PDB file of C-alpha atoms in Angstrom:
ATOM      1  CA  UNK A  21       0.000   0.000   0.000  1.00 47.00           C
ATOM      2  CA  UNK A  22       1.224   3.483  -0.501  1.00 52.00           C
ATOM      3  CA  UNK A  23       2.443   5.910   2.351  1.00 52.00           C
ATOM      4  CA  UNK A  24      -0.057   7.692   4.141  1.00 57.00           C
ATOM      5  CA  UNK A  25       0.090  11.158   4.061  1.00 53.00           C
ATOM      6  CA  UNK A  26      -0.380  11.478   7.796  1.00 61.00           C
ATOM      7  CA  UNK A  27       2.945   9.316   7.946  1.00 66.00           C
ATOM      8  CA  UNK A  28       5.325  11.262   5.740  1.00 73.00           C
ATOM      9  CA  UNK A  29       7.113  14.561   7.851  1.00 76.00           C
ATOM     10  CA  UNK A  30       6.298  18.176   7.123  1.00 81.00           C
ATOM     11  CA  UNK A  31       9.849  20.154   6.503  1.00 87.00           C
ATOM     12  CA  UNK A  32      10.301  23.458   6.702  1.00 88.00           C
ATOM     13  CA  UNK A  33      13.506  25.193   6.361  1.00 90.00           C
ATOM     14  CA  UNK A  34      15.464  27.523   7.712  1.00 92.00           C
ATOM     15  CA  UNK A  35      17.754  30.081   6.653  1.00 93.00           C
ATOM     16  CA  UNK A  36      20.411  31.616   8.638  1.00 95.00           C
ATOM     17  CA  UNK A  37      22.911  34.480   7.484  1.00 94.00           C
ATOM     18  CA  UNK A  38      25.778  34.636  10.493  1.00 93.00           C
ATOM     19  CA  UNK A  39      28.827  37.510  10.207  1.00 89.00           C
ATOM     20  CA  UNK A  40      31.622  37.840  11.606  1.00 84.00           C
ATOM     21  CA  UNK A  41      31.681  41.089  11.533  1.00 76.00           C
ATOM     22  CA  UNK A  42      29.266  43.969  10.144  1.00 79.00           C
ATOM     23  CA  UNK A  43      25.801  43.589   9.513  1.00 82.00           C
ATOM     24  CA  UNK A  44      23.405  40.971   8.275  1.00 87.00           C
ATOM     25  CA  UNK A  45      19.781  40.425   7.738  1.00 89.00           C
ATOM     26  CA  UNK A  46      17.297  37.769   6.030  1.00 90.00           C
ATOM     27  CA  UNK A  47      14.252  38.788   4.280  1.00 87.00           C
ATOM     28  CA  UNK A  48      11.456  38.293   2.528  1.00 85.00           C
ATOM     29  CA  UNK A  49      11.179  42.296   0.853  1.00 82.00           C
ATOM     30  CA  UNK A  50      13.401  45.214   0.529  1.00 79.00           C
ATOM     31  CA  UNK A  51      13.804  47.371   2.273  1.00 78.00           C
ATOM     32  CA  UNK A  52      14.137  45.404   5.325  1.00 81.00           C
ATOM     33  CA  UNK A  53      12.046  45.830   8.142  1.00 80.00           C
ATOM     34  CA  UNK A  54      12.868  47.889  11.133  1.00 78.00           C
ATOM     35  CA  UNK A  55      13.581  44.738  13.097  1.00 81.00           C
ATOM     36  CA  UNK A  56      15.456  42.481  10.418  1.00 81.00           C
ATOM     37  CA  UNK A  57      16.858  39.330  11.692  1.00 89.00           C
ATOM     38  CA  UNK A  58      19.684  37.652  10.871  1.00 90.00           C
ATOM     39  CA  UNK A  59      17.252  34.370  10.154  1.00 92.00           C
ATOM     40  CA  UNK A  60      13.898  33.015   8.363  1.00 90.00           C
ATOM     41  CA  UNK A  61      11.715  30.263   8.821  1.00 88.00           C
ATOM     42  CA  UNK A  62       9.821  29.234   6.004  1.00 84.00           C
ATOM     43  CA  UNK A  63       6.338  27.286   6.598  1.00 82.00           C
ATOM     44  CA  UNK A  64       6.590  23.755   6.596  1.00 82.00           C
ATOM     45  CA  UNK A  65       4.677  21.529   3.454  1.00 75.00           C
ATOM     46  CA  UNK A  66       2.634  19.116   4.831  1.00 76.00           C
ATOM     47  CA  UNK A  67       3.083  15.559   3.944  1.00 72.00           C
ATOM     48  CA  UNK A  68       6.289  16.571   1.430  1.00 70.00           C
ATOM     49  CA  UNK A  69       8.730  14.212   3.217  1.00 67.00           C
ATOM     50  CA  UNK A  70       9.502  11.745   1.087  1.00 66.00           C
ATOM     51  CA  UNK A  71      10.591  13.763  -2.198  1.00 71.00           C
ATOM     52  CA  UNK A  72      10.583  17.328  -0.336  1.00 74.00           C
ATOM     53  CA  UNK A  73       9.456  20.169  -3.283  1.00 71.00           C
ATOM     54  CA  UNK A  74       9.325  23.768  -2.039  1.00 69.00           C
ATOM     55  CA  UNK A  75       8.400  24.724  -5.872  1.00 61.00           C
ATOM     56  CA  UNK A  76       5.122  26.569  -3.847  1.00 58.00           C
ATOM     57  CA  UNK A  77       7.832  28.906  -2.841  1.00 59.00           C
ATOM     58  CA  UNK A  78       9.451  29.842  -6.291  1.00 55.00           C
ATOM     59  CA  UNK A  79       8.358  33.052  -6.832  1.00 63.00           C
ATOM     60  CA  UNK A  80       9.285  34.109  -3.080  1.00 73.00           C
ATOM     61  CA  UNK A  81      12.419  35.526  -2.803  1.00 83.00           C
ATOM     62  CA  UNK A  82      14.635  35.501   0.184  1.00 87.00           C
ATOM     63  CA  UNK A  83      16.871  38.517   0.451  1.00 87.00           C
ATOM     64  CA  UNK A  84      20.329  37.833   2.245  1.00 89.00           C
ATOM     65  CA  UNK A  85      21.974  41.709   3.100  1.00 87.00           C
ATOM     66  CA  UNK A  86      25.459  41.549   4.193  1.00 85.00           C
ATOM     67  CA  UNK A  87      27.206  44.699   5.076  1.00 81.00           C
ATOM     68  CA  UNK A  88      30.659  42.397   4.705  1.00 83.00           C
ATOM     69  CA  UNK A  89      29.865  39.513   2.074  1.00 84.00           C
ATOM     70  CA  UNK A  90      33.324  38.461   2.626  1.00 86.00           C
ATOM     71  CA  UNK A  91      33.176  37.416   6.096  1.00 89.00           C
ATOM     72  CA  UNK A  92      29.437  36.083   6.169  1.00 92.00           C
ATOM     73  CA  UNK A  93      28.230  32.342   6.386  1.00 95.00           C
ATOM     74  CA  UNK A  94      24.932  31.437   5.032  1.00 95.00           C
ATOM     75  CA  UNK A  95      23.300  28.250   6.968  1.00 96.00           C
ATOM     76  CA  UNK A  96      20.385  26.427   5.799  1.00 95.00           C
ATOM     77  CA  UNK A  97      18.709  23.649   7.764  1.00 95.00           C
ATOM     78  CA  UNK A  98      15.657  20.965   7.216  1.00 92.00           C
ATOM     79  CA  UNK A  99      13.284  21.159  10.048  1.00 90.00           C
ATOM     80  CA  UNK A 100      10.681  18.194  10.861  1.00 86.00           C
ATOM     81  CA  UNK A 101       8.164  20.707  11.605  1.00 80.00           C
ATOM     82  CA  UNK A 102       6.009  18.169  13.712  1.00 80.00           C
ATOM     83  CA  UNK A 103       8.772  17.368  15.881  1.00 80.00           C
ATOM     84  CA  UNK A 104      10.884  20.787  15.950  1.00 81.00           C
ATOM     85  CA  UNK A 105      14.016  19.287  15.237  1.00 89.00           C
ATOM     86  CA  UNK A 106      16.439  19.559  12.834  1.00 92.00           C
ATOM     87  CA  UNK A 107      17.385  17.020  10.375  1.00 91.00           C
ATOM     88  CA  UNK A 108      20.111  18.168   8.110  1.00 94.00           C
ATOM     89  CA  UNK A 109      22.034  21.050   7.180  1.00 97.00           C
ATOM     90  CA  UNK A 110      24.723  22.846   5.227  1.00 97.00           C
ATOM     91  CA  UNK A 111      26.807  25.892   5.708  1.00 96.00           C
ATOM     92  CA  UNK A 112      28.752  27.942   3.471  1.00 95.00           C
ATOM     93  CA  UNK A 113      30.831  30.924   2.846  1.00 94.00           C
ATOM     94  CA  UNK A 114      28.507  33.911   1.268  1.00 91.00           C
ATOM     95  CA  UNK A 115      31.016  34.819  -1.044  1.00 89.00           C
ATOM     96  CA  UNK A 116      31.534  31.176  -2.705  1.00 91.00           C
ATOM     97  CA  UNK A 117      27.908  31.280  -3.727  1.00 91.00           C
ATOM     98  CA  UNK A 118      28.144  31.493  -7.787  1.00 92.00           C
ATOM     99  CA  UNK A 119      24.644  33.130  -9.280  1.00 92.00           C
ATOM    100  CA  UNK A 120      22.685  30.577 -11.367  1.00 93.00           C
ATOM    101  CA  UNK A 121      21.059  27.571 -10.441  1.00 93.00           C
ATOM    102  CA  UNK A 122      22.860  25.341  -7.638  1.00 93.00           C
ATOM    103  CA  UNK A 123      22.652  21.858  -5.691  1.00 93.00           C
ATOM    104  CA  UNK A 124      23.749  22.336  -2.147  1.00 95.00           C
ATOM    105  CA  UNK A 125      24.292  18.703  -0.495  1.00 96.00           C
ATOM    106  CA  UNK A 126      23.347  18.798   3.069  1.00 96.00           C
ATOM    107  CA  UNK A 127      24.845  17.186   6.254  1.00 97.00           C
ATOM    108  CA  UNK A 128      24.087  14.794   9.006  1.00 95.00           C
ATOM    109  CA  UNK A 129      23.138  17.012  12.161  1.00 94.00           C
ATOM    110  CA  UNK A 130      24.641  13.908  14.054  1.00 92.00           C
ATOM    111  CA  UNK A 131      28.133  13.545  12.432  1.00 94.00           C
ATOM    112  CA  UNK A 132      28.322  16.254   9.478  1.00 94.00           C
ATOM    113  CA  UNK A 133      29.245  14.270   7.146  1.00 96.00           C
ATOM    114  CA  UNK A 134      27.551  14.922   3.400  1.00 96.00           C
ATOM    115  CA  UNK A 135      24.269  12.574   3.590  1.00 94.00           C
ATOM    116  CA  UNK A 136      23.943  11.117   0.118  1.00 94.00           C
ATOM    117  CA  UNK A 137      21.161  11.782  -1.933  1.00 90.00           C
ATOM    118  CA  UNK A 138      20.182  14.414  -0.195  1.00 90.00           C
ATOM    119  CA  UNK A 139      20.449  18.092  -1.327  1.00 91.00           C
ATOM    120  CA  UNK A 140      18.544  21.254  -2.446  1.00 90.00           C
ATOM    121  CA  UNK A 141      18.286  23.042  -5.340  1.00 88.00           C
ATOM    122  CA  UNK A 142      18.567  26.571  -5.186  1.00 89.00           C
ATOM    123  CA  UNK A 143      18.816  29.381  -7.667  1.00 88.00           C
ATOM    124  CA  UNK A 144      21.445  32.334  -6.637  1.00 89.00           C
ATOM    125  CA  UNK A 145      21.136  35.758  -7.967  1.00 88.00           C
ATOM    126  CA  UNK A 146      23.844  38.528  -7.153  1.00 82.00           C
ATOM    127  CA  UNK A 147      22.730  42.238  -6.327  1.00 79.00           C
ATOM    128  CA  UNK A 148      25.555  44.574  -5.871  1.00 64.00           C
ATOM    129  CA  UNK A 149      23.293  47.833  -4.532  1.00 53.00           C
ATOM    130  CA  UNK A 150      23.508  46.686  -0.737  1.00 50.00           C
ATOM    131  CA  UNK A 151      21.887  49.289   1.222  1.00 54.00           C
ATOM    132  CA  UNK A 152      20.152  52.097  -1.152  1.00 56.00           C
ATOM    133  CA  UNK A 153      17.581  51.873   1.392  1.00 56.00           C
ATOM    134  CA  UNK A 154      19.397  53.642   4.387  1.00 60.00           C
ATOM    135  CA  UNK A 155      22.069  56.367   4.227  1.00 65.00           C
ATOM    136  CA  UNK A 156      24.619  56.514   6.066  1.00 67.00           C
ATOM    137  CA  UNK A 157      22.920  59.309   8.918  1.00 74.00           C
ATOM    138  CA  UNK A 158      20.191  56.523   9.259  1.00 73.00           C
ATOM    139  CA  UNK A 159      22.234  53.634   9.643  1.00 72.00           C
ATOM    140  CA  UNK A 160      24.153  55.533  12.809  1.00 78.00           C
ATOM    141  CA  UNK A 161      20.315  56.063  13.966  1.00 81.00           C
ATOM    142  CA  UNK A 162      19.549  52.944  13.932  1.00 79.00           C
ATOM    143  CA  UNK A 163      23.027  51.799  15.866  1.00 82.00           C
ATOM    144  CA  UNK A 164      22.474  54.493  18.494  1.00 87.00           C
ATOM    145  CA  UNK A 165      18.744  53.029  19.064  1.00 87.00           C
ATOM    146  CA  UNK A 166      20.186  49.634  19.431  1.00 87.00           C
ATOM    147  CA  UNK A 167      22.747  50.837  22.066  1.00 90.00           C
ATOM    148  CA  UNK A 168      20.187  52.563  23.753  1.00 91.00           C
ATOM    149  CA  UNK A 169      18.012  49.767  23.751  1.00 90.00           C
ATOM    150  CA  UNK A 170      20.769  47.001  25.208  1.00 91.00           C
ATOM    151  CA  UNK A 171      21.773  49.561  27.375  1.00 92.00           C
ATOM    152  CA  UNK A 172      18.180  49.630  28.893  1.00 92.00           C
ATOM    153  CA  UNK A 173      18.229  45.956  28.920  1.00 91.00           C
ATOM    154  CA  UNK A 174      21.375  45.412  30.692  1.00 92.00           C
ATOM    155  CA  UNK A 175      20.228  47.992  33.534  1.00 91.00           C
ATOM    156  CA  UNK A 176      16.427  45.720  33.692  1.00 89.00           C
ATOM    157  CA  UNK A 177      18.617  42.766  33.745  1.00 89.00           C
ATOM    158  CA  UNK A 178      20.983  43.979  36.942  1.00 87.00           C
ATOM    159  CA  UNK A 179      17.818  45.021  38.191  1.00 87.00           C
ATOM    160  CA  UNK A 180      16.517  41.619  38.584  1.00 84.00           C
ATOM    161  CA  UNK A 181      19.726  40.253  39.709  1.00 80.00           C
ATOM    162  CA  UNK A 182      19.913  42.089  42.270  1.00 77.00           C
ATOM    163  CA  UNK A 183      16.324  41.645  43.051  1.00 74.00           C
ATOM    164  CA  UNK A 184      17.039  37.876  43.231  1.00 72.00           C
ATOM    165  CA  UNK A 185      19.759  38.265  45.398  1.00 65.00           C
ATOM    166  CA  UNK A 186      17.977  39.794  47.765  1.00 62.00           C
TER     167      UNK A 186
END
């Protein structure tokens, strides 16, 4: 008998842009929103398991900003949605991404070694006008806010430290 569609996980996958340095954000439109993160979680297909096709997503497009290209790692993970965890993986270097259409294998979460038969297909496109949607004067705005903002945290934070302490 054929698999049951009840049987058969839901993926989802994640994408994850990590710097080293400088500024990074993941996103679904340009310009960014106020509160960009550096990650994206895209909804899970259900019952796609067995042959996983994200082809409902093609005309989405996931925006990767890097203030520093050169020193930025993209990370994309398979989620089983029904049991939040993580099944495989791959991470690479944003500036050895070629533009066209690529495989990227993916990797055990247990060992991370290359699982075979196992990759996704993606299709890379290039965009050299980084950050035509802020100036320079608003970028500093938005790093001052920031500051402010962990500042105000930390002092909440020692706040309830000492609270506990007490």
């Amino acid at each position: 008998a054929p698999p049951n569609a009840d049987d058969v996980v839901s993926p989802s996958i994640t994408v994850e842009l990590h710097a080293i340095g400088g500024f990074t954000c993941v996103t679904d439109s340009l310009p960014p929103p106020k509160r960009a993160s550096y990650w994206m979680q895209l909804p899970a297909i259900k019952g796609n398991g067995l042959n996983a096709s994200f082809s409902s997503l093609a005309d989405d497009h996931i925006n990767l900003l890097a203030g520093e290209p050169d020193v930025a790692v993209l990370r994309i993970a398979v989620l089983d949605s029904e049991r939040s965890e993580e099944v495989a993986y791959q991470a690479v270097p944003l500036q050895l991404l070629r533009p066209g259409v690529r495989t990227m294998q993916l990797r055990s979460v247990g060992t991370g070694t290359p699982i075979t038969m196992c990759s996704l297909l993606l299709h890379i496109e290039h965009d050299q006008a980084l950050f035509e949607w802020a100036d320079m004067v608003e970028l500093r705005q938005l790093l001052k806010m920031q500051e402010e903002e962990l500042s105000t945290l930390r002092a909440r934070l020692a706040q309830n430290i000492d609270a506990e302490v007490l």
